[in-house]
Each structure stands twice: as structure tokens, then as C-alpha cells.
Short mmCIF file of N, CA and C and ligand atoms in Angstrom, two decimals:
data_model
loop_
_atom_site.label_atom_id
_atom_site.label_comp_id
_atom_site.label_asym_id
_atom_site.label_seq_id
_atom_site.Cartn_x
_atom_site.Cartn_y
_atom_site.Cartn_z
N UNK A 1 103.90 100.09 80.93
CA UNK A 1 104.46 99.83 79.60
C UNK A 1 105.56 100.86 79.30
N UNK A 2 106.78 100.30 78.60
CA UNK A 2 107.57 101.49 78.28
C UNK A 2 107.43 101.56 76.97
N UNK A 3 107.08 102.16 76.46
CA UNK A 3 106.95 102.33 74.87
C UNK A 3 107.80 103.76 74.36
N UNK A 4 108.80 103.36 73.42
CA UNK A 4 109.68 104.37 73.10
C UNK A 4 108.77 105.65 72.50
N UNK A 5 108.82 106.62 72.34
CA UNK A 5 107.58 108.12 72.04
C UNK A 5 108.40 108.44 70.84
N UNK A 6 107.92 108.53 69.69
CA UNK A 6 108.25 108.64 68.38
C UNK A 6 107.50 109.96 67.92
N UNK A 7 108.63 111.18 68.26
CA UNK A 7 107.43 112.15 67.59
C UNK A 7 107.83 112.80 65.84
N UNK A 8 107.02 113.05 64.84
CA UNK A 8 107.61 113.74 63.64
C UNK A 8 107.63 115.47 63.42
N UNK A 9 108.90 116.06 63.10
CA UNK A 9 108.58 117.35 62.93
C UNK A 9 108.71 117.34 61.33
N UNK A 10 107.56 117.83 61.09
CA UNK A 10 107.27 118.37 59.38
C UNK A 10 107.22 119.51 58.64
N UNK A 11 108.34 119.79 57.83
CA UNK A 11 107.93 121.10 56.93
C UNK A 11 108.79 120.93 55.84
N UNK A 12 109.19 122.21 55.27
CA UNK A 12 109.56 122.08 53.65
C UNK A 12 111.43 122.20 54.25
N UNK A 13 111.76 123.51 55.11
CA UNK A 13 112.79 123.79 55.60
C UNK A 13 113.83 123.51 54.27
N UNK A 14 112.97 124.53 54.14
CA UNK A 14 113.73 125.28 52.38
C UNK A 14 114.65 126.99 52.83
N UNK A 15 115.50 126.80 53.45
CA UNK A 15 116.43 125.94 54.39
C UNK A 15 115.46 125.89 55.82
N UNK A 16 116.79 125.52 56.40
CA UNK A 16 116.33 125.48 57.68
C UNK A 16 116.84 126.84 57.93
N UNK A 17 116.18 127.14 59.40
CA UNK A 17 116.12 128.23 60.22
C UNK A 17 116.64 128.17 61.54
N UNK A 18 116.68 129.31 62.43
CA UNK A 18 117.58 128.79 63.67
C UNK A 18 115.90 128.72 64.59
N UNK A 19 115.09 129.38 63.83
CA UNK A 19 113.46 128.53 64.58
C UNK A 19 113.33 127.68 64.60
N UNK A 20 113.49 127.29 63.15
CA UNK A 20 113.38 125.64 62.76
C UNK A 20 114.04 124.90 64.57
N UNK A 21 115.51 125.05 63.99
CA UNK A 21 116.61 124.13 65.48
C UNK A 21 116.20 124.66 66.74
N UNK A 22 115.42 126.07 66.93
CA UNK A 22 115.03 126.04 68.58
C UNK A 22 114.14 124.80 68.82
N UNK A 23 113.19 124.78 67.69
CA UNK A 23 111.90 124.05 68.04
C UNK A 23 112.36 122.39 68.25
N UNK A 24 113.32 122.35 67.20
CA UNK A 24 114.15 120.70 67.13
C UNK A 24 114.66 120.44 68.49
N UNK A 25 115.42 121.25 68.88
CA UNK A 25 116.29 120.98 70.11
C UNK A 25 115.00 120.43 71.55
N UNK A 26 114.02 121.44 71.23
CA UNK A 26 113.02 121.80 72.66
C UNK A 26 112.23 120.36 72.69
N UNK A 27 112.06 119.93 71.11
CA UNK A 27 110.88 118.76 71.11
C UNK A 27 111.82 117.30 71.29
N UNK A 28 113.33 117.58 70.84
CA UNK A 28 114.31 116.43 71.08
C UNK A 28 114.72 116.13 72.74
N UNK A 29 113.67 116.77 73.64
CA UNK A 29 113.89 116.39 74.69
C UNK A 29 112.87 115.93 75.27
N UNK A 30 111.46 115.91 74.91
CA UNK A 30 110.54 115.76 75.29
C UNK A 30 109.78 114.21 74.62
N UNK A 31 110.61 114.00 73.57
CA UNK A 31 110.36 112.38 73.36
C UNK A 31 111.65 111.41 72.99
N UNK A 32 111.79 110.33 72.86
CA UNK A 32 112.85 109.38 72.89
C UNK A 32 113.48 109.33 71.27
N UNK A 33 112.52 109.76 70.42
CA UNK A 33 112.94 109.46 69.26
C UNK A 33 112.23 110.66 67.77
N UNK A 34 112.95 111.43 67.59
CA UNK A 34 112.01 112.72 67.23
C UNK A 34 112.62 112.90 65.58
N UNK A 35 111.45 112.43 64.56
CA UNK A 35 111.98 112.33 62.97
C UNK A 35 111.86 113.75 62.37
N UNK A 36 113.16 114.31 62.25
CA UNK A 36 112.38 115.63 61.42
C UNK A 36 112.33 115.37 59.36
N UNK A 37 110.77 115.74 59.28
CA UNK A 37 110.46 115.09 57.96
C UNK A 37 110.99 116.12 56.84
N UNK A 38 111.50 115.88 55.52
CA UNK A 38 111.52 117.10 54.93
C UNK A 38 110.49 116.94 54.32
N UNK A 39 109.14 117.56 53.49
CA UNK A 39 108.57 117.23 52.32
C UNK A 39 109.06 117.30 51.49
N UNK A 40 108.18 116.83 50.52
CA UNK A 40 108.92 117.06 48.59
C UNK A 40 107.47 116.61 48.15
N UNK A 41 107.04 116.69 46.89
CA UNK A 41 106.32 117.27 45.95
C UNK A 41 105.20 118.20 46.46
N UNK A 42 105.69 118.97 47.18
CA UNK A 42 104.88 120.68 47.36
C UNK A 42 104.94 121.78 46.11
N UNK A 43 103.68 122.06 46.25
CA UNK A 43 103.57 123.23 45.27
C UNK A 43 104.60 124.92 45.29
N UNK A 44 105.32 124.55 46.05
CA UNK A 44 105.80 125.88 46.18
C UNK A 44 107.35 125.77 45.19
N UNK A 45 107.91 126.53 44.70
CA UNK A 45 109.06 126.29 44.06
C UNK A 45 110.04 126.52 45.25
N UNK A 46 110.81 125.07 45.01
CA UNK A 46 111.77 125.18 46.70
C UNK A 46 113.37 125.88 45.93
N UNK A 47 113.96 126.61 46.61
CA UNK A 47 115.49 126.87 46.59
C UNK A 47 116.79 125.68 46.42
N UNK A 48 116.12 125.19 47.27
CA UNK A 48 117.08 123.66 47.49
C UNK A 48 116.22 122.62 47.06
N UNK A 49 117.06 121.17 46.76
CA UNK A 49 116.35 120.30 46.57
C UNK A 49 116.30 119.55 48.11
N UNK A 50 115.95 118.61 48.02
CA UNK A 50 115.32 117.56 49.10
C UNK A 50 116.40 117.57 50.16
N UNK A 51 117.25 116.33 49.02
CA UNK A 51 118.68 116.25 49.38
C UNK A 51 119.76 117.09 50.03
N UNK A 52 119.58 118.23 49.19
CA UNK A 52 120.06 119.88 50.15
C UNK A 52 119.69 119.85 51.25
N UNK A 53 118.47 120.25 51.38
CA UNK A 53 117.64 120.87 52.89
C UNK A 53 117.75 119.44 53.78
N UNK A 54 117.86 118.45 53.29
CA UNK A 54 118.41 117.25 54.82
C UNK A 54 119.86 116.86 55.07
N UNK A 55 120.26 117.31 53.89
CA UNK A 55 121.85 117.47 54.25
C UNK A 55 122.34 118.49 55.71
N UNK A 56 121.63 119.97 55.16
CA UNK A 56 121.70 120.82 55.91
C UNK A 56 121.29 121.04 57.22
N UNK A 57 119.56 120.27 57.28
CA UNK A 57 119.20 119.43 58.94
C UNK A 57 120.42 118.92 59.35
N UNK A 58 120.81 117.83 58.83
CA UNK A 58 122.23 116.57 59.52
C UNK A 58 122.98 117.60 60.08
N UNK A 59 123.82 118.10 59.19
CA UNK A 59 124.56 119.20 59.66
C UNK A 59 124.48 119.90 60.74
N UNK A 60 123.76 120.41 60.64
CA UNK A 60 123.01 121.25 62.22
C UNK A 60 122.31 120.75 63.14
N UNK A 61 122.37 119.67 62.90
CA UNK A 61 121.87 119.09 64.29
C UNK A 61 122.59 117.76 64.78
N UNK A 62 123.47 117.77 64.13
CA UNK A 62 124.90 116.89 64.91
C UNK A 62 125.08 117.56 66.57
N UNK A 63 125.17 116.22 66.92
CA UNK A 63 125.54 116.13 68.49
C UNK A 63 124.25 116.20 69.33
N UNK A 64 122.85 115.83 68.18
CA UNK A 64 121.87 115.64 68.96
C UNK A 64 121.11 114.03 68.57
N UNK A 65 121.28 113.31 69.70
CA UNK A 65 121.76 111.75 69.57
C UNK A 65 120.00 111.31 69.07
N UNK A 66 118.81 112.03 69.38
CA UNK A 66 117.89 111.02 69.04
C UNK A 66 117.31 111.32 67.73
N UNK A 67 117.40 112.61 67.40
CA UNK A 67 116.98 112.92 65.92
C UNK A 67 117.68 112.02 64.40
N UNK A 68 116.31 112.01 63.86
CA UNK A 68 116.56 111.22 62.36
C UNK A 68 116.39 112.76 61.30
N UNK A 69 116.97 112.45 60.27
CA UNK A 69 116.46 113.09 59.47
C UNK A 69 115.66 112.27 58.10
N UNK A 70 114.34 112.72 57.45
CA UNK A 70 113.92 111.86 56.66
C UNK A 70 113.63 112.99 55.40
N UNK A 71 113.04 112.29 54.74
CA UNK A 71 111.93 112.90 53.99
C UNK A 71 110.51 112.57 53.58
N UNK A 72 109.25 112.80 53.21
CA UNK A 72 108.27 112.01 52.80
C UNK A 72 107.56 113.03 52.03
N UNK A 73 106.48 111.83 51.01
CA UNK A 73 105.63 112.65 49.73
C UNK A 73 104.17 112.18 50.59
N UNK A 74 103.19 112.39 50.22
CA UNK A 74 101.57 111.85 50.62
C UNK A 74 101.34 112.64 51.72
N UNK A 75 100.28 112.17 52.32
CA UNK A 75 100.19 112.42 53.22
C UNK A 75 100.89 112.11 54.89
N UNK A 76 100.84 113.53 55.88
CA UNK A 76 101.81 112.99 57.05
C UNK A 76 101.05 111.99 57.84
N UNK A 77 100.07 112.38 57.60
CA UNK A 77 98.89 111.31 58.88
C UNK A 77 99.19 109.43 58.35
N UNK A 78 99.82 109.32 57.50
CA UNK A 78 100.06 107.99 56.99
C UNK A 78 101.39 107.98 57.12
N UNK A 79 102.43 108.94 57.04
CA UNK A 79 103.45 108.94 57.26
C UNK A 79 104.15 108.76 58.88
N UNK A 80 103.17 109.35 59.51
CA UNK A 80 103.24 109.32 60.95
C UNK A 80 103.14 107.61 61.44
N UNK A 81 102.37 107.02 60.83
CA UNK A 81 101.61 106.05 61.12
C UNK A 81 102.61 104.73 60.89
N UNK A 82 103.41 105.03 59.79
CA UNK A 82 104.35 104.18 59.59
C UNK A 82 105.22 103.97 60.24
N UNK A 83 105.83 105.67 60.40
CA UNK A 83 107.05 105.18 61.65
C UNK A 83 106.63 105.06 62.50
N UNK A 84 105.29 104.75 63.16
CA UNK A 84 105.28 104.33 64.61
C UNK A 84 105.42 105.86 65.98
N UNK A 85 104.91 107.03 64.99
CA UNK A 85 104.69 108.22 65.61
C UNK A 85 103.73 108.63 66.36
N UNK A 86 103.59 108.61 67.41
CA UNK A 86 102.55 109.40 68.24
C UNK A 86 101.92 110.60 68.10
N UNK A 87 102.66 111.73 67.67
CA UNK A 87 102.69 113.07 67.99
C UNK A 87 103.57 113.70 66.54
N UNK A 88 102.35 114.73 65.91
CA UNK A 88 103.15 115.51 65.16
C UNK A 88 103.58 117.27 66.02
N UNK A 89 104.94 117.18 65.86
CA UNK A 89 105.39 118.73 66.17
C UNK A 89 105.29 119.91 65.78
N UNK A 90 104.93 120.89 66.00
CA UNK A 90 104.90 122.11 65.16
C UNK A 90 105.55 123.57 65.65
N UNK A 91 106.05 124.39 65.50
CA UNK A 91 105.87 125.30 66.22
C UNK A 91 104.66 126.87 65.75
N UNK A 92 104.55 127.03 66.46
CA UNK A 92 103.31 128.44 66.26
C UNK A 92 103.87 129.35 66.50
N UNK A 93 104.44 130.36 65.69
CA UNK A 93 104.66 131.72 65.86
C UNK A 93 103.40 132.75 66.05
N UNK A 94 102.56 133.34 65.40
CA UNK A 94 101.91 133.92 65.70
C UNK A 94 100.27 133.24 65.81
N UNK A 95 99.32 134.78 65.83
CA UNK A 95 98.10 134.06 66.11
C UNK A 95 97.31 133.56 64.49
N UNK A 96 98.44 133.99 63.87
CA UNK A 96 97.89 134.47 62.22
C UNK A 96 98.38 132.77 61.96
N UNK A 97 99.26 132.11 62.60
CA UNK A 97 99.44 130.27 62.17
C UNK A 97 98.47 129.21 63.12
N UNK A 98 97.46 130.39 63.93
CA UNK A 98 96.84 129.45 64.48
C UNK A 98 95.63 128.06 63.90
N UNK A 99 94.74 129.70 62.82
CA UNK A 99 93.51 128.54 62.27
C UNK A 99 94.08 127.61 61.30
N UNK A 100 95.06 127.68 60.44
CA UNK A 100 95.87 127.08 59.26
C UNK A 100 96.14 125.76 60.80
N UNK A 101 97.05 126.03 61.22
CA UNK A 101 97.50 124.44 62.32
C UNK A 101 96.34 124.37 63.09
N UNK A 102 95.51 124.81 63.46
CA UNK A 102 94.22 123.53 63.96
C UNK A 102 93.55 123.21 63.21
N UNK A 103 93.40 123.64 61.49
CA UNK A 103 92.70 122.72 61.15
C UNK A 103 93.54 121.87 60.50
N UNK A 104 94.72 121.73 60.46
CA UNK A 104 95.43 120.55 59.87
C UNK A 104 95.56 119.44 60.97
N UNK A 105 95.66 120.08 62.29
CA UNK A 105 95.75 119.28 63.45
C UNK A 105 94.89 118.13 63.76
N UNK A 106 93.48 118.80 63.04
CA UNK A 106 91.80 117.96 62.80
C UNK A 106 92.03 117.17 61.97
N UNK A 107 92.60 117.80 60.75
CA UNK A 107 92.04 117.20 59.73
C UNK A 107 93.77 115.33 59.93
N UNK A 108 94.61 115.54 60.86
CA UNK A 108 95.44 114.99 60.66
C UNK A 108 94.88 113.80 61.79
N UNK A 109 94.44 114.42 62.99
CA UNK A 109 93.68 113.24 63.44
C UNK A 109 92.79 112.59 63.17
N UNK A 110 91.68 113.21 62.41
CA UNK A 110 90.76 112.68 61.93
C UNK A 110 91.11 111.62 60.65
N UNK A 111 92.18 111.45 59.54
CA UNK A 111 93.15 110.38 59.04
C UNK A 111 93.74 109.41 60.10
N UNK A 112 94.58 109.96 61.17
CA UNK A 112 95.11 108.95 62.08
C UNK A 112 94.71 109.26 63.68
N UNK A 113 93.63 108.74 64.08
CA UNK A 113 93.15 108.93 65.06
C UNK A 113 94.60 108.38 66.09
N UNK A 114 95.30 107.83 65.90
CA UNK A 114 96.55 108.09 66.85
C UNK A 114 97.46 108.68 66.86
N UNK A 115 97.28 109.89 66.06
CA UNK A 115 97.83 110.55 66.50
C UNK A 115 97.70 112.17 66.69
N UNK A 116 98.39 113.22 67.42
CA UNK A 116 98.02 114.01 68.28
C UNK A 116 99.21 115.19 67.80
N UNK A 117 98.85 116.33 67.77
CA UNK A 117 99.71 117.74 67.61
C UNK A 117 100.17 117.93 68.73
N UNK A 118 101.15 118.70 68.67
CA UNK A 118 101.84 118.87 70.15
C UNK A 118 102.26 120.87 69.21
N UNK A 119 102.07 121.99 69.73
CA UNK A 119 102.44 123.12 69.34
C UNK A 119 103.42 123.46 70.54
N UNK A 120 104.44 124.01 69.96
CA UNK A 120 105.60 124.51 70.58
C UNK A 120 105.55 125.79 70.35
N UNK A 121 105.39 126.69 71.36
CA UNK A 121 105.43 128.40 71.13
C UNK A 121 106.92 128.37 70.53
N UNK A 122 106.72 129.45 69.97
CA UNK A 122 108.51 129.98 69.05
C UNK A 122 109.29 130.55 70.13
N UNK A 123 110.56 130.96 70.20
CA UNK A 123 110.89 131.31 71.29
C UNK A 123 110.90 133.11 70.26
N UNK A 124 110.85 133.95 71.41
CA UNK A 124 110.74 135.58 71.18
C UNK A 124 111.30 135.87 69.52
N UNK A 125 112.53 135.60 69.90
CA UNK A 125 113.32 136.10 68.87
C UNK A 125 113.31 135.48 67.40
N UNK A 126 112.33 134.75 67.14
CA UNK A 126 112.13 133.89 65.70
C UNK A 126 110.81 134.45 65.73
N UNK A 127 109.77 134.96 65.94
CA UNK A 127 108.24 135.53 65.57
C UNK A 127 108.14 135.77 64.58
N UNK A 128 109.44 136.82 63.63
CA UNK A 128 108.85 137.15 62.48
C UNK A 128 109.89 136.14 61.65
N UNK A 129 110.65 135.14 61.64
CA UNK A 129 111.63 134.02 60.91
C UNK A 129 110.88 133.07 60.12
N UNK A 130 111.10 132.93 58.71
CA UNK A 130 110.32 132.08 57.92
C UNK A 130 111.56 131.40 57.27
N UNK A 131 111.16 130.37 56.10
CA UNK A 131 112.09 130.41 55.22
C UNK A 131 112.04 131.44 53.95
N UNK A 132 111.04 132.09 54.14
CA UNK A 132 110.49 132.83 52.61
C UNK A 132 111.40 134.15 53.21
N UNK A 133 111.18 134.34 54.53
CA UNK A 133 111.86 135.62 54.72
C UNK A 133 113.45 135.51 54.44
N UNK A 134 113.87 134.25 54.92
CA UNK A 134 115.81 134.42 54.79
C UNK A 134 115.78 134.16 53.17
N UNK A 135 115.20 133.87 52.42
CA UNK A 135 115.39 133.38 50.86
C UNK A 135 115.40 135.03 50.19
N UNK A 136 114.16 135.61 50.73
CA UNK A 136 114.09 136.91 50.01
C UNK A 136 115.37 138.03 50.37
N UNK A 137 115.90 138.08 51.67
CA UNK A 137 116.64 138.59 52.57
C UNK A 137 118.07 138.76 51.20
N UNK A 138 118.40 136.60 51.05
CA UNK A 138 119.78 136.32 50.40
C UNK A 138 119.36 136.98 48.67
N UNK A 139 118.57 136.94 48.15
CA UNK A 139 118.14 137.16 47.00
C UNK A 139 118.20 138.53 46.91
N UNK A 140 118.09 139.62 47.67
CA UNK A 140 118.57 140.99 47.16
C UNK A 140 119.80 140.93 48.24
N UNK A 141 120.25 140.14 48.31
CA UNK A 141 122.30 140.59 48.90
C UNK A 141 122.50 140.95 50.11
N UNK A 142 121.13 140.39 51.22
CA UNK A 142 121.63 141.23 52.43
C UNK A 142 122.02 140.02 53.33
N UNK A 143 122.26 140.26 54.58
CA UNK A 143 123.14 139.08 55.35
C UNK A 143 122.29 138.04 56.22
N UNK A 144 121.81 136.91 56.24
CA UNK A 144 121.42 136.10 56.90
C UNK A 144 121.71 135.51 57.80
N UNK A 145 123.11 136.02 58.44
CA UNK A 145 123.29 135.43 59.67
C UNK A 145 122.96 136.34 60.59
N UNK A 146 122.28 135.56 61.67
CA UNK A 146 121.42 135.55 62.53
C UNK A 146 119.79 135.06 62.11
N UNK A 147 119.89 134.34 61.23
CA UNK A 147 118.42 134.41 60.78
C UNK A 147 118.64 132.32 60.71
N UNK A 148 119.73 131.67 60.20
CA UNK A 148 120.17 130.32 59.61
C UNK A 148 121.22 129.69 60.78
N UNK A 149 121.34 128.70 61.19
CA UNK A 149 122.75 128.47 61.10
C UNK A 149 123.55 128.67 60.89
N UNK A 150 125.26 129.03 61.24
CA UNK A 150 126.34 129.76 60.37
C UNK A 150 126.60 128.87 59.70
N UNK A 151 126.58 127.28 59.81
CA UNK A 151 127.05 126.92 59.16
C UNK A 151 126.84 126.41 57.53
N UNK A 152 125.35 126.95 57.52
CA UNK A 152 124.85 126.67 55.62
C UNK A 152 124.78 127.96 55.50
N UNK A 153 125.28 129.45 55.87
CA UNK A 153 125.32 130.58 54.75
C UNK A 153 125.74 130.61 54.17
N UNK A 154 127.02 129.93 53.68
CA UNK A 154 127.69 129.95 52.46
C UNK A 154 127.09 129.13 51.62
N UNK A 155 126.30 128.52 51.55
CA UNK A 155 125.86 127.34 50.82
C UNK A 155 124.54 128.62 50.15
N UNK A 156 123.86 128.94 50.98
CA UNK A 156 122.72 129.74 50.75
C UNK A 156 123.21 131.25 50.06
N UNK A 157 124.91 131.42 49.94
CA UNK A 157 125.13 132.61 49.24
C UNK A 157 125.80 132.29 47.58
N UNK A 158 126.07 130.93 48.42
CA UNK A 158 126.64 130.06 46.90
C UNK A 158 125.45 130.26 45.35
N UNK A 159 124.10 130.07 46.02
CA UNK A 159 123.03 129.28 45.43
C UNK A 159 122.30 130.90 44.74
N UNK A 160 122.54 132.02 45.89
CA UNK A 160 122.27 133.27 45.12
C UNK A 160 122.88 133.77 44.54
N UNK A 161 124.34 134.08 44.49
CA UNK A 161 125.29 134.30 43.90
C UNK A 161 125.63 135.88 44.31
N UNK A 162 125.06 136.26 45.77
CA UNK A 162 125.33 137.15 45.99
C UNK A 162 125.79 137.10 47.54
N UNK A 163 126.84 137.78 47.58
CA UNK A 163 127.69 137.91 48.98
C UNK A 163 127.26 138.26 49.81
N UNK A 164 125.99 139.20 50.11
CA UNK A 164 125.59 139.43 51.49
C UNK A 164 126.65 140.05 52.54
N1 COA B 1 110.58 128.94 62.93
C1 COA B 1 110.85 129.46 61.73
N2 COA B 1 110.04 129.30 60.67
C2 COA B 1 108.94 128.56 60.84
C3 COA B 1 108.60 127.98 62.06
C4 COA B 1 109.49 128.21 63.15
N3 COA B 1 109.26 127.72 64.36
N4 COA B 1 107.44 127.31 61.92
C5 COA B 1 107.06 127.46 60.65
N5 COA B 1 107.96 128.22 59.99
C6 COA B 1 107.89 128.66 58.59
C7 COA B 1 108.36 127.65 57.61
O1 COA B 1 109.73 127.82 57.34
C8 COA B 1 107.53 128.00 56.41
O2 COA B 1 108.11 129.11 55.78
P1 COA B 1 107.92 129.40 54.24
O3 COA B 1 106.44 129.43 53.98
O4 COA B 1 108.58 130.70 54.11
O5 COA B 1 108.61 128.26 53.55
C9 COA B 1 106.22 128.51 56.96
O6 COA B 1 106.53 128.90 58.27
C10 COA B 1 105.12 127.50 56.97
O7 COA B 1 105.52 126.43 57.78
P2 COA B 1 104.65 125.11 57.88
O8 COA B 1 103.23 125.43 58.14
O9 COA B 1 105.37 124.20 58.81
O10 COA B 1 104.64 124.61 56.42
P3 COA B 1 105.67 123.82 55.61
O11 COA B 1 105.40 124.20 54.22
O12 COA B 1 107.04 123.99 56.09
O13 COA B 1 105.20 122.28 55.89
C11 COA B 1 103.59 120.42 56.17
C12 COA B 1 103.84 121.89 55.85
C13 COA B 1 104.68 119.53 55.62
C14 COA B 1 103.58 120.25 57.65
C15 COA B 1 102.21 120.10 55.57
O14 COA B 1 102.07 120.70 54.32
C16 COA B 1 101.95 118.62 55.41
O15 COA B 1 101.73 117.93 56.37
N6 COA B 1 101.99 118.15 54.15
C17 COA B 1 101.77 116.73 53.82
C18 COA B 1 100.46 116.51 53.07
C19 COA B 1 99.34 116.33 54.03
O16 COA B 1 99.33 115.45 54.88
N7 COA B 1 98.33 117.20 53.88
C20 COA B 1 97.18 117.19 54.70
C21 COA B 1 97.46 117.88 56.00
S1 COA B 1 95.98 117.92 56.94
#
């Protein structure tokens, strides 16, 4: 059977990160069709809105032919299910994101028994890279590149109002 492999990567990517795009790039080769999800109605107060942070995916990940960019509210295990996803993506930086992602990993199969976590180690140099860390970084004025994409720091210095 050839069945096209539909995998989803999910988070807030309030912005994105250049972790975020290692992990995009690594998992955009390993299946045919790879949705990166944004959420929206999370409890956390986001920087950007929806619309922002998938603008800013598109952006940065031009010239990579199988990625979608989406967004979704509810749950992913139903969200997965819709598009016809096999496999949710994640990446794991340390050992401190391990019990938090296996038990979502459970609790996501156990909703959609078809589907399956796939963890992507971080590569070295993103271990300590969050979005909370580049937000706090731009918010007292210091420089985020090397931490984002070059191409949304201005957007992300626009929004603090400080030059970095
Ligand atoms: N590189 C850089 N940063 C990374 C990273 C990587 N490889 N992997 C994770 N992070 C960062 C994220 O930027 C985020 O940073 P922040 O807390 O500073 O914003 C943090 O690590 C947590 O990431 P993650 O665990 O992916 O959480 P998230 O908030 O981005 O997304 C969902 C969480 C969307 C996957 C999850 O909440 C979800 O599935 N929600 C839907 C509701 C649902 O189905 N709930 C039941 C699940 S069982």
C-alpha cells in the first residue's frame, strides 16, 4: 500500500524558534506531508496573535515543499484524526520535557489509538531555546538573533519597542 504519511507538529510558537525550524526541517523529511499546527485558546498570554505566529512559520519555512501551516483549538488527538495524521511530532530538549511528553503521548493515544508520537532529540545548540526565553531576552532590550530566524526580529523588536 502506498499511503501518503501525514505527520502534525504542535505548539503555541509564540514565535517561532530556530529549534522550532531544526525540528521542522528534520521531521519534513521523514514523512510526505508534515502540518505544523499553531494552537489558540491556551491559557498562557501569547505575544503574537495566531495569525502572527503562522504568518511567521510561512515565512520561514518557504522553500520547504511539503509543509502546511495551520492552526487548531480542542483537542490534537481529534485534530490529528481529521487531517488524516499518523504521527504527532515533538521535539525533547531535556530530561525535565520528558514526563510532561509521555504522558501527553498516552494520554493522546489513548483519545486516538491511531495515532503515535514520534520525539525528535533537539539538536545541541537549542537545549536551553524556548519561546519564553527569546520573549523575555526582547522584553529587557537584548538581541535575539541567534535565538529566531533573522527574518521575524524586526517584527519581534517592533512588538517590544525595544531595539536590542
Ligand atoms: N526548540 C525550541 N523550543 C521548544 C522546542 C524546540 N525543539 N520544543 C518545545 N519548545 C518550547 C516551546 O517554544 C514552548 O516554549 P514556551 O513555554 O516558552 O512557550 C515550550 O517549549 C513548551 O513546548 P510544548 O510542550 O510544545 O508546548 P506548547 O505550548 O508549544 O504546545 C501542545 C503544546 C499544543 C502540543 C499541547 O498543549 C496540545 O496538544 N494542546 C491541545 C489540547 C490537547 O489535546 N490537550 C490534551 C493533550 S494530552
Amino acid at each position: 500500500m502506498n499511503e501518503m504519511k501525514t505527520a502534525i507538529y504542535p505548539g503555541s510558537f509564540d514565535p517561532v524558534t530556530l529549534g522550532h525550524l531544526d525540528i521542522i526541517r528534520r521531521a519534513s523529511v521523514m514523512f510526505d506531508r508534515l502540518i505544523v499546527a499553531v494552537m489558540h485558546n491556551q491559557n498562557k498570554q501569547p505575544m503574537f496573535s495566531v495569525r502572527e505566529r503562522m504568518d511567521f512559520l510561512r515565512r520561514t519555512t518557504e522553500g520547504l515543499p511539503n509543509i502546511e501551516i495551520t492552526s487548531f483549538g480542542g483537542l490534537l488527538a481529534d485534530y490529528a484524526k481529521q487531517q488524516g495524521a499518523c504521527a504527532v511530532v515533538k521535539g525533547l530538549r531535556a530530561v525535565s520535557d520528558f514526563e510532561y511528553e509521555f504522558q501527553m503521548a498516552l494520554a493522546n493515544r489513548k483519545l486516538n489509538p491511531e495515532l503515535d508520537t514520534v520525539f525528535l532529540m533537539t539538536s545541541a545548540e537549542y537545549m536551553y531555546l524556548s519561546s519564553s526565553v527569546v520573549k523575555d531576552i526582547a522584553v529587557h532590550g537584548g538581541s535575539v538573533a541567534g535565538f529566531v530566524p533573522d527574518g521575524i526580529i524586526q517584527d519581534i523588536v517592533r512588538r517590544t519597542g525595544k531595539d536590542g
